[in-house]
């Protein structure tokens, strides 16, 4: 988005296309391209983050309810595998997510998340 917008703005702002763009043209085109890129990608990044974390709060709440003392017991397992047998909050949350004891996701997909966020928080 940013590169193509930058090139477009350079073409529009240049008075003599046979000469290389001057500093003023480059700065204006770069600033405009940055604003367009931010305006396009920031809402998409917000939706992506919400989709990725929509069940995290509930999992953490379950973990803290089940384990008030927050003590972790190491369990043997493969590197990178979920420690579903442990008693630390992370293991309890992973177990809750894997067994489905957490409710259904809040958003049904990308468009549902986008519309819900705009409805709940507004477009700005």
Coordinates of C-alpha atoms in Angstrom, one line a residue:
X1 CA 0.0 0.0 0.0
X2 CA 2.7 2.4 1.0
X3 CA 5.0 1.9 -1.9
X4 CA 2.4 2.2 -4.6
X5 CA 0.8 5.3 -2.9
X6 CA 4.3 6.9 -2.7
X7 CA 4.9 6.3 -6.4
X8 CA 1.5 7.7 -7.3
X9 CA 2.0 10.8 -5.2
X10 CA 5.4 11.4 -6.6
X11 CA 4.0 11.3 -10.2
X12 CA 1.2 13.7 -9.2
X13 CA 3.5 16.1 -7.4
X14 CA 6.3 16.3 -9.9
X15 CA 6.3 19.3 -12.2
X16 CA 9.0 18.0 -14.5
X17 CA 9.0 14.2 -14.9
X18 CA 12.4 14.2 -16.7
X19 CA 14.2 15.4 -13.6
X20 CA 14.6 13.4 -10.3
X21 CA 12.2 14.4 -7.6
X22 CA 13.4 17.1 -5.2
X23 CA 13.4 16.8 -1.4
X24 CA 10.1 18.6 -1.0
X25 CA 8.3 16.2 -3.4
X26 CA 9.9 13.1 -1.8
X27 CA 8.9 14.3 1.7
X28 CA 5.3 15.1 0.7
X29 CA 4.9 11.8 -1.2
X30 CA 6.4 9.8 1.7
X31 CA 4.2 11.6 4.3
X32 CA 1.0 11.1 2.3
X33 CA 1.9 7.4 1.6
X34 CA 2.5 6.9 5.4
X35 CA -0.9 8.4 6.3
X36 CA -2.7 6.2 3.7
X37 CA -0.9 3.1 4.9
X38 CA -1.7 3.8 8.5
X39 CA -5.3 4.5 7.8
X40 CA -5.7 1.2 5.9
X41 CA -3.7 -1.1 8.1
X42 CA -4.5 0.0 11.6
X43 CA -8.2 -1.1 11.6
X44 CA -7.2 -4.4 10.1
X45 CA -4.5 -4.9 12.7
X46 CA -7.1 -4.1 15.5
X47 CA -9.5 -6.7 14.1
X48 CA -6.7 -9.3 13.8
X49 CA -5.6 -8.8 17.4
X50 CA -9.2 -9.1 18.6
X51 CA -9.7 -12.3 16.7
X52 CA -6.5 -13.8 18.1
X53 CA -7.2 -12.9 21.7
X54 CA -11.0 -13.2 21.9
X55 CA -10.9 -16.2 24.2
X56 CA -7.8 -15.3 26.2
X57 CA -9.5 -13.4 29.0
X58 CA -11.9 -16.2 29.7
X59 CA -9.1 -18.7 29.8
X60 CA -7.1 -16.6 32.2
X61 CA -10.1 -16.1 34.5
X62 CA -10.6 -19.9 34.6
X63 CA -6.9 -20.5 35.3
X64 CA -7.0 -18.0 38.2
X65 CA -10.2 -19.5 39.7
X66 CA -8.8 -23.0 39.6
X67 CA -5.4 -22.0 41.0
X68 CA -5.5 -19.3 43.7
X69 CA -1.9 -19.8 44.9
X70 CA -0.4 -19.6 41.4
X71 CA 2.1 -22.3 42.1
X72 CA 3.4 -24.1 39.0
X73 CA 4.3 -27.8 38.9
X74 CA 6.6 -28.9 36.1
X75 CA 5.2 -31.8 34.0
X76 CA 7.3 -33.8 31.6
X77 CA 6.5 -33.4 27.9
X78 CA 7.9 -32.6 24.5
X79 CA 9.4 -29.2 24.0
X80 CA 6.7 -26.7 22.8
X81 CA 3.8 -29.0 23.7
X82 CA 1.1 -27.6 26.0
X83 CA 1.6 -28.5 29.6
X84 CA -2.0 -29.6 30.1
X85 CA -1.2 -31.7 33.2
X86 CA 0.4 -28.8 35.2
X87 CA -1.3 -26.6 37.8
X88 CA 0.1 -23.2 36.7
X89 CA -2.4 -20.7 35.2
X90 CA -1.0 -21.2 31.7
X91 CA -1.4 -24.9 31.9
X92 CA -4.9 -24.6 33.3
X93 CA -5.9 -22.1 30.6
X94 CA -4.4 -24.3 27.9
X95 CA -6.4 -27.3 29.3
X96 CA -9.6 -25.3 29.4
X97 CA -9.1 -24.2 25.8
X98 CA -8.3 -27.7 24.6
X99 CA -11.2 -29.4 26.4
X100 CA -13.7 -26.8 25.2
X101 CA -14.8 -25.7 28.7
X102 CA -14.5 -22.1 27.5
X103 CA -17.5 -20.6 25.7
X104 CA -17.8 -20.1 22.0
X105 CA -15.7 -17.3 20.4
X106 CA -17.2 -13.8 20.5
X107 CA -16.6 -13.1 16.8
X108 CA -17.8 -15.3 13.9
X109 CA -15.0 -14.2 11.5
X110 CA -13.3 -11.2 10.1
X111 CA -16.3 -9.3 8.9
X112 CA -18.3 -10.0 12.1
X113 CA -15.4 -8.8 14.2
X114 CA -15.0 -5.6 12.1
X115 CA -18.8 -4.8 12.3
X116 CA -18.9 -5.6 16.0
X117 CA -15.9 -3.3 16.8
X118 CA -17.4 -0.5 14.8
X119 CA -20.8 -0.9 16.4
X120 CA -19.4 -1.1 20.0
X121 CA -16.5 1.4 19.8
X122 CA -17.3 3.6 16.7
X123 CA -15.4 4.1 13.6
X124 CA -12.8 6.6 15.0

